[in-house]
Short mmCIF file of C-alpha atoms in Angstrom, two decimals:
data_model
loop_
_atom_site.label_atom_id
_atom_site.label_comp_id
_atom_site.label_asym_id
_atom_site.label_seq_id
_atom_site.Cartn_x
_atom_site.Cartn_y
_atom_site.Cartn_z
CA MET A 24 -15.29 11.42 25.10
CA SER A 25 -16.55 9.13 22.43
CA ASP A 26 -16.13 5.36 22.66
CA LYS A 27 -13.70 5.42 19.78
CA GLN A 28 -11.20 7.55 21.66
CA GLU A 29 -11.38 5.28 24.69
CA PHE A 30 -10.97 2.23 22.55
CA GLU A 31 -7.74 0.39 23.25
CA PRO A 32 -7.12 -2.14 20.50
CA ARG A 33 -5.76 -5.61 21.12
CA ILE A 34 -2.96 -6.07 18.65
CA ILE A 35 -0.93 -9.14 17.84
CA TYR A 36 2.50 -8.33 16.47
CA ILE A 37 3.99 -11.40 14.82
CA LEU A 38 7.78 -11.21 14.74
CA CYS A 39 10.36 -13.47 13.24
CA SER A 40 12.97 -14.59 15.71
CA TRP A 41 15.85 -12.99 13.81
CA CYS A 42 14.93 -9.54 12.58
CA GLY A 43 11.48 -8.63 13.93
CA SER A 44 12.26 -9.77 17.49
CA GLY A 45 15.74 -8.32 17.11
CA GLY A 46 14.18 -4.97 16.38
CA GLY A 47 12.34 -5.31 19.68
CA GLU A 48 15.60 -6.09 21.47
CA THR A 49 17.32 -3.07 19.97
CA ALA A 50 14.35 -0.93 20.99
CA ALA A 51 14.64 -2.27 24.53
CA ALA A 52 18.38 -1.56 24.63
CA HIS A 53 17.62 2.03 23.67
CA HIS A 54 14.72 2.28 26.17
CA LEU A 55 12.25 3.05 23.39
CA HIS A 56 8.59 2.54 24.28
CA TYR A 57 5.74 1.11 22.25
CA PRO A 58 2.05 0.79 23.19
CA GLU A 59 1.46 -1.85 25.84
CA ASN A 60 -1.56 -3.25 24.08
CA VAL A 61 0.66 -4.50 21.26
CA ARG A 62 1.49 -8.11 22.07
CA PRO A 63 4.56 -9.61 20.44
CA TYR A 64 4.19 -13.14 19.14
CA ARG A 65 7.43 -14.71 18.09
CA VAL A 66 7.69 -17.20 15.24
CA ASN A 67 10.90 -18.75 14.01
CA CYS A 68 10.55 -17.19 10.56
CA THR A 69 7.67 -15.36 8.92
CA GLY A 70 8.02 -17.98 6.18
CA ALA A 71 6.99 -20.57 8.79
CA LEU A 72 3.84 -18.67 9.71
CA PRO A 73 0.72 -20.58 8.65
CA THR A 74 -2.02 -18.50 7.06
CA VAL A 75 -4.53 -19.71 9.64
CA HIS A 76 -2.43 -18.05 12.36
CA ILE A 77 -2.96 -14.70 10.65
CA ILE A 78 -6.72 -15.25 10.45
CA ARG A 79 -7.31 -16.87 13.83
CA PRO A 80 -6.46 -13.88 16.07
CA LEU A 81 -8.89 -11.71 14.11
CA ILE A 82 -11.68 -14.09 15.03
CA GLU A 83 -10.58 -14.83 18.58
CA GLY A 84 -10.13 -11.34 19.91
CA ALA A 85 -7.55 -9.23 18.09
CA ASP A 86 -8.35 -5.95 16.39
CA GLY A 87 -5.32 -6.14 14.14
CA VAL A 88 -2.41 -8.36 13.20
CA ALA A 89 0.98 -6.95 12.22
CA ILE A 90 3.79 -9.09 10.88
CA SER A 91 7.45 -8.15 10.76
CA GLY A 92 10.30 -10.12 9.30
CA CYS A 93 13.67 -9.42 7.74
CA HIS A 94 14.14 -7.05 4.83
CA PRO A 95 14.14 -8.68 1.38
CA GLY A 96 17.44 -10.45 0.89
CA ASP A 97 18.18 -10.58 4.64
CA CYS A 98 16.17 -13.64 5.65
CA HIS A 99 18.09 -15.98 7.92
CA TYR A 100 16.69 -18.83 5.84
CA ASN A 101 17.22 -16.97 2.53
CA ASP A 102 13.64 -16.77 1.30
CA GLY A 103 11.20 -17.10 4.24
CA ASN A 104 10.18 -13.45 4.02
CA PHE A 105 9.41 -13.76 0.29
CA ARG A 106 7.17 -16.73 1.02
CA ALA A 107 5.52 -14.84 3.87
CA ARG A 108 4.84 -11.92 1.54
CA ARG A 109 2.92 -14.22 -0.80
CA ARG A 110 0.91 -15.64 2.10
CA VAL A 111 0.05 -12.21 3.46
CA ALA A 112 -0.96 -11.12 -0.04
CA LEU A 113 -3.17 -14.23 -0.24
CA VAL A 114 -4.88 -13.59 3.09
CA LYS A 115 -5.41 -9.93 2.26
CA SER A 116 -6.88 -10.85 -1.11
CA ILE A 117 -9.31 -13.30 0.50
CA LEU A 118 -10.37 -10.74 3.12
CA ASP A 119 -10.69 -8.08 0.44
CA THR A 120 -12.89 -10.22 -1.82
CA LEU A 121 -15.18 -11.00 1.09
CA ASP A 122 -15.27 -7.38 2.38
CA LEU A 123 -13.62 -8.31 5.64
CA GLU A 124 -11.23 -5.38 6.22
CA PRO A 125 -7.87 -6.52 4.86
CA GLU A 126 -6.39 -3.33 6.34
CA ARG A 127 -6.39 -5.04 9.75
CA VAL A 128 -3.35 -7.00 8.56
CA TRP A 129 -0.03 -5.24 8.13
CA PHE A 130 3.25 -6.58 6.82
CA ARG A 131 6.42 -4.55 7.31
CA TYR A 132 10.10 -5.39 7.23
CA VAL A 133 12.03 -4.57 10.40
CA ALA A 134 15.73 -5.36 10.70
CA HIS A 135 17.50 -6.41 13.88
CA GLY A 136 19.10 -3.03 14.32
CA GLU A 137 15.96 -1.03 13.54
CA GLY A 138 14.70 -0.49 17.08
CA ARG A 139 13.18 2.83 16.09
CA ARG A 140 11.39 1.30 13.11
CA PHE A 141 10.04 -1.45 15.37
CA VAL A 142 8.59 1.06 17.80
CA ASP A 143 7.27 3.25 14.99
CA THR A 144 5.54 0.29 13.35
CA ALA A 145 3.88 -0.75 16.60
CA THR A 146 2.76 2.82 17.28
CA GLU A 147 1.59 3.54 13.74
CA PHE A 148 -0.32 0.30 13.54
CA ASN A 149 -1.91 0.98 16.91
CA ASP A 150 -3.07 4.41 15.73
CA HIS A 151 -4.27 2.94 12.45
CA ILE A 152 -6.38 0.33 14.25
CA LYS A 153 -7.69 2.93 16.69
CA LYS A 154 -8.96 4.90 13.70
CA LEU A 155 -10.54 1.78 12.20
CA GLY A 156 -12.31 1.00 15.46
CA PRO A 157 -12.92 -2.37 17.09
CA ASN A 158 -12.85 -5.46 14.91
CA PRO A 159 -16.50 -6.49 14.55
CA LEU A 160 -15.51 -10.10 13.91
CA LYS A 161 -14.03 -10.62 17.38
CA THR A 162 -17.16 -9.66 19.27
CA ARG A 163 -19.57 -11.83 17.32
CA SER A 164 -20.69 -14.91 19.17
CA ASP A 165 -22.35 -16.40 16.10
CA THR A 166 -19.40 -17.07 13.85
CA MET B 27 1.72 -37.96 -35.32
CA LEU B 28 -2.00 -38.29 -35.71
CA GLU B 29 -3.80 -35.13 -34.66
CA GLY B 30 -7.27 -36.47 -34.55
CA LEU B 31 -9.62 -39.12 -35.66
CA LYS B 32 -13.14 -38.89 -36.97
CA ILE B 33 -15.15 -42.01 -36.29
CA ASN B 34 -18.42 -42.83 -37.96
CA LYS B 35 -20.16 -43.81 -34.78
CA GLY B 36 -21.99 -41.93 -32.07
CA ALA B 37 -19.73 -40.47 -29.37
CA GLU B 38 -20.93 -42.85 -26.67
CA GLU B 39 -20.36 -45.89 -28.86
CA ALA B 40 -17.04 -44.64 -30.17
CA VAL B 41 -15.67 -44.02 -26.68
CA ARG B 42 -16.87 -47.44 -25.50
CA ASP B 43 -15.22 -49.03 -28.55
CA LEU B 44 -12.03 -47.12 -27.90
CA LEU B 45 -11.83 -48.26 -24.29
CA ARG B 46 -12.82 -51.82 -25.12
CA SER B 47 -10.21 -52.17 -27.82
CA LEU B 48 -7.55 -50.55 -25.63
CA LEU B 49 -8.25 -53.28 -23.08
CA GLU B 50 -8.57 -56.10 -25.62
CA SER B 51 -5.34 -55.17 -27.36
CA GLY B 52 -3.55 -55.07 -24.01
CA ARG B 53 -2.41 -51.50 -24.58
CA VAL B 54 -3.90 -50.64 -21.22
CA SER B 55 -4.36 -52.99 -18.29
CA GLY B 56 -7.31 -51.16 -16.85
CA VAL B 57 -9.74 -48.31 -17.38
CA LEU B 58 -10.92 -45.91 -14.71
CA ALA B 59 -14.39 -44.73 -15.61
CA LEU B 60 -17.84 -44.26 -14.20
CA GLY B 61 -19.90 -47.40 -13.98
CA ARG B 62 -23.04 -48.77 -12.52
CA THR B 63 -22.62 -50.66 -9.27
CA GLY B 64 -24.91 -53.33 -7.89
CA GLY B 65 -26.73 -54.07 -11.13
CA GLY B 66 -29.79 -52.35 -12.52
CA ASN B 67 -30.88 -49.70 -10.05
CA GLY B 68 -27.67 -49.46 -8.09
CA GLY B 69 -25.56 -46.38 -7.76
CA VAL B 70 -22.95 -44.92 -10.03
CA ALA B 71 -19.31 -44.80 -8.98
CA TYR B 72 -15.88 -44.53 -10.46
CA SER B 73 -14.42 -48.01 -10.89
CA LEU B 74 -11.36 -49.63 -12.37
CA PHE B 75 -12.39 -51.96 -15.16
CA THR B 76 -10.25 -54.73 -16.56
CA ASP B 77 -12.98 -56.63 -18.41
CA PRO B 78 -13.49 -55.36 -21.98
CA ASP B 79 -17.12 -56.47 -21.79
CA ALA B 80 -17.80 -53.64 -19.36
CA PHE B 81 -17.62 -51.37 -22.41
CA GLY B 82 -19.91 -53.46 -24.60
CA ALA B 83 -23.28 -52.05 -25.60
CA ASP B 84 -24.88 -53.46 -22.41
CA GLY B 85 -21.80 -53.10 -20.25
CA VAL B 86 -21.82 -51.58 -16.78
CA ALA B 87 -19.39 -48.81 -17.64
CA LEU B 88 -20.83 -45.36 -18.34
CA PRO B 89 -17.78 -43.39 -19.46
CA LEU B 90 -19.58 -40.26 -20.62
CA LEU B 91 -22.27 -40.06 -17.93
CA PRO B 92 -22.71 -36.41 -16.83
CA PHE B 93 -22.28 -37.22 -13.17
CA MET B 94 -19.54 -36.79 -10.56
CA PRO B 95 -19.95 -39.00 -7.48
CA ALA B 96 -16.43 -37.99 -6.43
CA ASN B 97 -13.84 -35.74 -7.98
CA ALA B 98 -11.74 -38.26 -9.90
CA GLY B 99 -8.70 -36.02 -9.42
CA GLY B 100 -8.70 -37.08 -5.79
CA LEU B 101 -9.25 -40.71 -6.74
CA LEU B 102 -6.33 -40.68 -9.17
CA SER B 103 -4.17 -39.18 -6.45
CA ARG B 104 -5.21 -41.99 -4.15
CA LEU B 105 -4.33 -44.59 -6.79
CA THR B 106 -0.89 -43.14 -7.46
CA LEU B 107 0.04 -41.61 -4.08
CA LYS B 108 2.55 -44.25 -3.08
CA GLY B 109 4.04 -44.49 -6.54
CA PRO B 110 3.08 -44.50 -10.21
CA LEU B 111 0.99 -47.34 -11.56
CA ALA B 112 3.06 -50.25 -12.84
CA GLU B 113 0.94 -50.78 -15.94
CA PRO B 114 -0.85 -48.34 -18.24
CA VAL B 115 -4.38 -47.38 -17.26
CA ALA B 116 -6.76 -45.22 -19.26
CA VAL B 117 -8.91 -42.79 -17.31
CA VAL B 118 -12.02 -40.98 -18.50
CA VAL B 119 -12.56 -37.84 -16.44
CA LYS B 120 -14.10 -34.37 -16.65
CA PRO B 121 -11.82 -31.37 -17.28
CA CYS B 122 -12.10 -30.10 -13.69
CA GLU B 123 -11.16 -33.53 -12.37
CA LEU B 124 -8.12 -33.48 -14.58
CA ARG B 125 -7.18 -30.03 -13.31
CA ALA B 126 -7.56 -31.20 -9.72
CA PHE B 127 -5.29 -34.15 -10.44
CA ILE B 128 -2.66 -31.86 -11.96
CA GLU B 129 -2.81 -29.68 -8.84
CA LEU B 130 -2.32 -32.76 -6.67
CA VAL B 131 0.59 -33.98 -8.80
CA LYS B 132 2.25 -30.60 -8.22
CA ARG B 133 1.89 -31.26 -4.50
CA ASN B 134 3.50 -34.70 -4.78
CA GLN B 135 0.17 -36.38 -4.14
CA GLY B 136 0.10 -38.47 -7.28
CA SER B 137 1.82 -39.36 -10.49
CA PRO B 138 0.55 -39.08 -14.06
CA ASP B 139 2.99 -41.75 -15.29
CA ASN B 140 1.31 -44.66 -17.02
CA LEU B 141 -2.02 -42.85 -17.15
CA LEU B 142 -3.72 -42.24 -20.46
CA LEU B 143 -5.80 -39.18 -19.71
CA ILE B 144 -9.05 -39.00 -21.69
CA SER B 145 -11.39 -36.06 -21.22
CA SER B 146 -14.05 -34.22 -23.14
CA THR B 147 -15.47 -30.79 -23.80
CA CYS B 148 -17.77 -30.78 -20.83
CA GLY B 149 -21.45 -29.91 -20.75
CA GLY B 150 -21.55 -30.10 -16.95
CA VAL B 151 -22.74 -32.73 -14.51
CA TYR B 152 -25.95 -33.24 -12.57
CA PRO B 153 -26.04 -32.74 -8.81
CA LEU B 154 -25.67 -35.85 -6.67
CA GLU B 155 -29.32 -35.79 -5.64
CA VAL B 156 -30.37 -36.37 -9.24
CA GLY B 157 -28.32 -39.55 -9.29
CA ALA B 158 -29.43 -40.60 -5.83
CA ASN B 159 -33.06 -40.32 -6.83
CA ASP B 160 -32.52 -42.45 -9.92
CA ALA B 161 -33.63 -39.54 -12.05
CA LEU B 162 -30.44 -39.46 -14.07
CA GLU B 163 -31.58 -41.85 -16.77
CA GLU B 164 -34.60 -39.80 -17.76
CA ARG B 165 -32.56 -36.58 -17.92
CA LEU B 166 -30.01 -37.95 -20.37
CA PRO B 167 -31.88 -37.47 -23.68
CA GLY B 168 -32.50 -33.81 -22.84
CA TYR B 169 -28.93 -33.38 -21.68
CA TRP B 170 -27.41 -34.69 -24.91
CA GLU B 171 -29.89 -32.71 -27.02
CA ALA B 172 -28.73 -29.54 -25.27
CA VAL B 173 -25.05 -30.47 -25.57
CA LYS B 174 -25.45 -30.98 -29.33
CA GLN B 175 -26.68 -27.40 -29.62
CA GLY B 176 -23.79 -26.20 -27.47
CA GLU B 177 -26.26 -25.39 -24.70
CA LEU B 178 -26.45 -26.55 -21.10
CA ASP B 179 -29.30 -28.24 -19.28
CA SER B 180 -30.48 -25.78 -16.62
CA ASP B 181 -30.52 -28.52 -13.95
CA ILE B 182 -26.79 -29.24 -13.97
CA ARG B 183 -24.64 -27.99 -11.11
CA PRO B 184 -24.69 -24.18 -10.99
CA THR B 185 -20.91 -24.26 -10.86
CA CYS B 186 -20.88 -26.13 -14.20
CA ARG B 187 -23.11 -23.49 -15.75
CA ALA B 188 -20.59 -20.94 -14.51
CA CYS B 189 -17.50 -22.88 -15.59
CA VAL B 190 -15.29 -21.31 -18.25
CA HIS B 191 -12.62 -24.03 -18.24
CA PHE B 192 -14.70 -26.78 -19.78
CA VAL B 193 -12.16 -27.58 -22.50
CA PRO B 194 -9.60 -29.95 -20.95
CA ASP B 195 -6.04 -28.64 -20.68
CA ASN B 196 -3.88 -31.69 -20.20
CA ALA B 197 -5.82 -34.55 -21.74
CA ASP B 198 -3.97 -36.95 -24.01
CA ILE B 199 -7.23 -37.49 -25.86
CA THR B 200 -10.12 -35.04 -25.98
CA VAL B 201 -13.56 -36.23 -27.03
CA ALA B 202 -15.47 -33.39 -28.67
CA LEU B 203 -18.96 -33.29 -27.19
CA LEU B 204 -20.16 -29.75 -26.67
CA GLY B 205 -21.71 -28.22 -29.77
CA GLU B 206 -21.20 -31.32 -31.93
CA ALA B 207 -24.48 -31.42 -33.83
CA ASP B 208 -23.93 -34.92 -35.21
CA LEU B 209 -23.01 -36.43 -31.86
CA ASP B 210 -25.26 -39.46 -32.44
CA THR B 211 -23.55 -40.53 -35.63
CA GLN B 212 -20.06 -39.07 -35.52
CA CYS B 213 -17.33 -38.74 -32.99
CA ALA B 214 -14.26 -36.52 -33.11
CA LEU B 215 -11.27 -37.55 -31.01
CA TYR B 216 -8.52 -34.97 -30.66
CA LEU B 217 -5.13 -36.51 -29.95
CA ASN B 218 -3.30 -33.78 -28.10
CA THR B 219 -0.12 -35.58 -27.16
CA GLU B 220 2.21 -38.12 -28.69
CA LYS B 221 1.19 -40.48 -25.94
CA GLY B 222 -2.43 -40.11 -26.98
CA SER B 223 -1.81 -40.87 -30.63
CA ALA B 224 0.59 -43.73 -29.83
CA PHE B 225 -2.14 -45.48 -27.90
CA ILE B 226 -4.64 -45.02 -30.71
CA GLU B 227 -2.58 -45.59 -33.82
CA GLY B 228 -3.21 -48.89 -35.52
CA LEU B 229 -5.83 -49.91 -33.03
CA GLU B 230 -8.11 -52.50 -34.60
CA ASP B 231 -11.86 -51.93 -34.23
CA LEU B 232 -11.31 -48.23 -34.21
CA GLN B 233 -11.34 -47.16 -37.81
CA GLY B 234 -11.69 -43.54 -38.64
CA THR B 235 -10.53 -40.85 -40.95
CA PRO B 236 -7.99 -38.18 -40.06
CA LEU B 237 -9.71 -35.29 -38.40
CA LEU B 238 -9.64 -31.84 -39.87
CA GLY B 239 -10.91 -28.84 -38.01
CA GLU B 240 -10.46 -27.06 -34.73
CA LEU B 241 -11.76 -27.91 -31.31
CA GLU B 242 -12.16 -24.24 -30.48
CA ALA B 243 -15.07 -23.62 -32.81
CA GLU B 244 -17.97 -21.21 -32.55
CA PRO B 245 -20.16 -23.27 -30.16
CA ILE B 246 -17.30 -23.52 -27.68
CA GLN B 247 -16.73 -19.77 -27.76
CA ARG B 248 -20.43 -19.09 -27.41
CA SER B 249 -20.74 -21.44 -24.46
CA ARG B 250 -17.74 -19.83 -22.82
CA ASP B 251 -19.33 -16.39 -23.16
CA GLN B 252 -22.65 -17.60 -21.81
CA ARG B 253 -21.00 -19.33 -18.90
CA ALA B 254 -18.84 -16.29 -18.13
CA ALA B 255 -21.98 -14.16 -17.96
CA TYR B 256 -23.66 -16.64 -15.63
CA ARG B 257 -20.50 -16.72 -13.53
CA GLU B 258 -20.78 -12.96 -13.00
CA GLU B 259 -24.41 -13.41 -12.07
CA LEU B 260 -23.58 -16.10 -9.49
CA PHE B 261 -20.74 -14.06 -8.03
CA ALA B 262 -22.98 -11.03 -7.67
CA GLY B 263 -25.23 -13.15 -5.45
CA VAL B 264 -22.48 -13.85 -2.91
CA GLU B 265 -23.29 -12.08 0.34
CA ALA B 266 -19.98 -10.51 1.26
CA GLY B 267 -19.15 -8.53 4.37
CA LEU B 268 -19.29 -9.83 7.90
CA GLU B 269 -23.08 -9.82 8.15
CA GLY B 270 -23.48 -11.57 4.82
CA LEU B 271 -20.96 -14.24 5.73
CA ILE B 272 -22.54 -14.83 9.13
CA ARG B 273 -25.90 -15.21 7.42
CA THR B 274 -24.46 -17.61 4.83
CA PHE B 275 -22.31 -19.71 7.14
CA GLY B 276 -24.76 -19.49 10.01
CA ARG B 277 -26.42 -22.50 8.41
CA CYS B 278 -23.22 -24.55 8.64
CA ILE B 279 -23.65 -27.69 10.74
CA GLY B 280 -19.89 -28.24 11.02
CA CYS B 281 -19.88 -31.62 9.27
CA HIS B 282 -16.79 -30.67 7.23
CA ALA B 283 -18.14 -32.65 4.29
CA CYS B 284 -17.01 -29.85 1.94
CA LYS B 285 -13.47 -30.48 3.11
CA THR B 286 -13.81 -34.25 2.79
CA VAL B 287 -14.92 -34.19 -0.85
CA CYS B 288 -12.61 -31.35 -1.91
CA PRO B 289 -9.89 -32.79 -4.16
CA ILE B 290 -7.46 -30.03 -3.21
CA CYS B 291 -7.90 -30.66 0.55
CA TYR B 292 -5.49 -33.56 0.68
CA CYS B 293 -4.06 -33.33 4.22
CA SER B 294 -4.61 -36.58 6.09
CA LEU B 295 -5.16 -34.58 9.27
CA CYS B 296 -6.94 -31.30 8.76
CA TYR B 297 -5.92 -28.41 10.99
CA PHE B 298 -9.59 -27.83 11.71
CA ASP B 299 -10.05 -31.40 12.95
CA SER B 300 -6.86 -31.29 14.98
CA GLN B 301 -6.32 -30.61 18.68
CA ASP B 302 -5.32 -27.06 17.70
CA CYS B 303 -8.99 -26.38 17.20
CA GLU B 304 -10.14 -27.95 20.47
CA TYR B 305 -10.30 -25.43 23.27
CA ARG B 306 -9.57 -25.85 26.94
CA PRO B 307 -12.42 -24.95 29.31
CA GLU B 308 -10.80 -21.65 30.29
CA VAL B 309 -10.68 -20.63 26.64
CA TYR B 310 -14.39 -21.26 26.33
CA GLU B 311 -14.90 -19.22 29.50
CA THR B 312 -12.86 -16.32 28.09
CA GLU B 313 -14.74 -16.50 24.82
CA LEU B 314 -18.04 -16.43 26.68
CA GLU B 315 -16.94 -13.53 28.78
CA ARG B 316 -15.75 -11.54 25.79
CA LYS B 317 -18.48 -12.36 23.35
CA GLY B 318 -21.39 -12.96 25.67
CA GLY B 319 -22.19 -16.29 24.06
CA LEU B 320 -20.80 -18.84 21.70
CA ARG B 321 -22.17 -20.60 18.68
CA LEU B 322 -21.77 -24.36 18.70
CA PRO B 323 -20.22 -25.99 16.85
CA PRO B 324 -17.92 -22.97 16.69
CA ASN B 325 -15.66 -21.70 13.92
CA THR B 326 -17.82 -21.64 10.82
CA ILE B 327 -16.22 -18.52 9.35
CA PHE B 328 -12.76 -19.41 10.63
CA PHE B 329 -13.04 -22.86 9.03
CA GLN B 330 -14.08 -21.44 5.69
CA LEU B 331 -11.52 -18.62 5.73
CA GLY B 332 -8.83 -21.15 6.63
CA ARG B 333 -9.95 -23.48 3.90
CA LEU B 334 -9.95 -20.56 1.46
CA ALA B 335 -6.40 -19.74 2.49
CA HIS B 336 -5.38 -23.34 1.83
CA VAL B 337 -7.23 -24.21 -1.37
CA SER B 338 -8.47 -21.05 -3.13
CA VAL B 339 -5.28 -20.72 -5.13
CA SER B 340 -5.82 -24.20 -6.59
CA CYS B 341 -9.63 -24.36 -6.53
CA VAL B 342 -10.75 -25.94 -9.81
CA GLY B 343 -14.41 -25.11 -9.25
CA CYS B 344 -15.70 -28.68 -9.53
CA GLY B 345 -18.63 -27.95 -7.25
CA MET B 346 -18.33 -31.04 -5.04
CA CYS B 347 -18.47 -28.86 -1.89
CA THR B 348 -21.76 -27.22 -2.79
CA ASP B 349 -23.18 -30.52 -3.89
CA VAL B 350 -22.56 -32.31 -0.59
CA CYS B 351 -23.45 -29.41 1.72
CA PRO B 352 -26.49 -30.52 3.73
CA ALA B 353 -27.19 -26.88 4.61
CA ASP B 354 -27.24 -25.68 0.99
CA ILE B 355 -24.40 -23.20 1.40
CA PRO B 356 -23.19 -22.05 -2.05
CA LEU B 357 -19.59 -22.91 -1.15
CA SER B 358 -18.37 -23.47 -4.66
CA THR B 359 -19.56 -20.04 -5.76
CA ILE B 360 -17.77 -18.37 -2.84
CA PHE B 361 -14.62 -20.42 -3.43
CA SER B 362 -14.62 -19.70 -7.17
CA LYS B 363 -15.14 -16.00 -6.56
CA VAL B 364 -12.29 -15.79 -4.06
CA GLY B 365 -10.30 -18.21 -6.22
CA ASP B 366 -10.59 -15.88 -9.21
CA SER B 367 -9.14 -12.93 -7.32
CA VAL B 368 -6.38 -14.95 -5.67
CA GLN B 369 -5.44 -16.69 -8.91
CA ALA B 370 -5.38 -13.34 -10.71
CA LEU B 371 -3.06 -12.00 -8.00
CA PHE B 372 -0.50 -14.70 -8.80
CA ASP B 373 -1.38 -14.92 -12.51
CA TYR B 374 -2.09 -18.58 -11.95
CA GLN B 375 -4.59 -20.98 -13.41
CA PRO B 376 -4.94 -24.25 -11.53
CA GLY B 377 -4.41 -27.36 -13.60
CA ARG B 378 -3.11 -25.51 -16.64
CA ASP B 379 0.42 -26.83 -16.64
CA VAL B 380 2.01 -29.48 -14.46
CA THR B 381 5.37 -27.73 -14.60
CA GLU B 382 3.93 -24.47 -13.24
CA GLU B 383 4.60 -24.23 -9.51
CA VAL B 384 1.84 -23.68 -6.98
CA PRO B 385 2.15 -19.96 -6.10
CA LEU B 386 2.61 -20.58 -2.40
CA MET B 387 5.53 -22.91 -3.01
CA THR B 388 7.52 -20.34 -4.90
CA PHE B 389 8.15 -16.58 -5.06
CA GLU B 390 9.70 -13.80 -7.06
CA GLU B 391 12.11 -11.44 -5.40
CA GLU B 392 10.61 -8.41 -7.10
CA GLU B 393 6.86 -8.64 -6.68
CA LEU B 394 3.90 -7.65 -4.52
CA VAL B 395 5.68 -4.57 -3.22
CA GLN B 396 2.30 -3.10 -2.27
CA VAL B 397 1.82 -5.82 0.38
CA ALA B 398 4.48 -4.36 2.67
CA THR B 399 3.09 -1.33 4.46
#
């Protein structure tokens, strides 16, 4: 077996406390499973997520960062997810301009009731990162 | 409303006369401009002047000096942070400094009330080391000769040579400098706002004829094209990719001077200087275990990526960061390059319009659909 197939990514899954986390709860209620290497990280609202907290995991050990908040129009605080979308777009644009693999950051809406979508997102993102391979940034000691 | 004034004096003299008579007539209580400190061979710094004599022929003020010891946008923010100035003050700043100030005003870090904003079509500024070595004086004749032709001295900041926003956006008064062949004998003042012309109209000692003609003439266009080409050239030299960035930022000594001089970095406590960026011993141990070593001081790339996330959308490309970097990292080039793509993403131009919201403080419901996977 090649190294790539054995590679188990470390994934941070940032979830808002209303929809994203709710999706996780619904998944749990339905006994749906998602990869164990995906670590949920709960924030109050994706609109309250600082850009540095998207970048920092990629430097300190994560292979990918996924972010899930409420669907457009469903934000508990009305517009947090729209603000988050701009911030994610900003971070991706910076990473893209500097050739630093913007595809290691995902943003996807997951509603409270969408347990299946939550599990699918975690699984799909895990597979996607497995294909990409380990994040070179996290292993460098000279950054 | 007066649209402009042509004065039969050299630009330097005309601007000095303008500022002196604004002070003498009491129309402004002070003038913020560059000036010599500590007499003859002292340094150059922005200062608030209240004495009209500072703008006499032998005065200490140097309003048009091509030098930027600090981005005046940040200084203006500092002057007006706690509230607008009580009395009118004229300020003479470069276009990028004005843009920085506008960006800070949008962030509630200053107020343009009671400020008479005077700027010029900019031919760039010299790096700080030129001023520190007292070599500025001898460069000036060559500088102004080049500016008259609409050209740039090759020793000015690289970021100035690559700057395409050298015509001020929000100035009340614009002094035409770049490409003005008769700069030594004539001065054209463009009065862009009612405020600008109100301050000038009927001012004694400042006699001129109404100005005809456009600021956006051929030399301005030509300079913009040349600078845009050089900008591409500079951007092409940025070493992107992880290896390139590690090579570039590997030189970083972690002094954070780039952050200190950046006008857009206005936080009184920077995240990167906060306890959030101090690690407990076990974190260092984990890092060592995982990475097999650790660079100290750590977080060069993280610091710059974080700073890019915070300022790139409003980066005015003044070049202060590159200028102060003791390790010669071309920060301004990297920030301008990333800034261009980020600003294009939000169709935003920093400092263009004070009523335009900073992209990260607003949103559209229908936009950026491609961001969601």
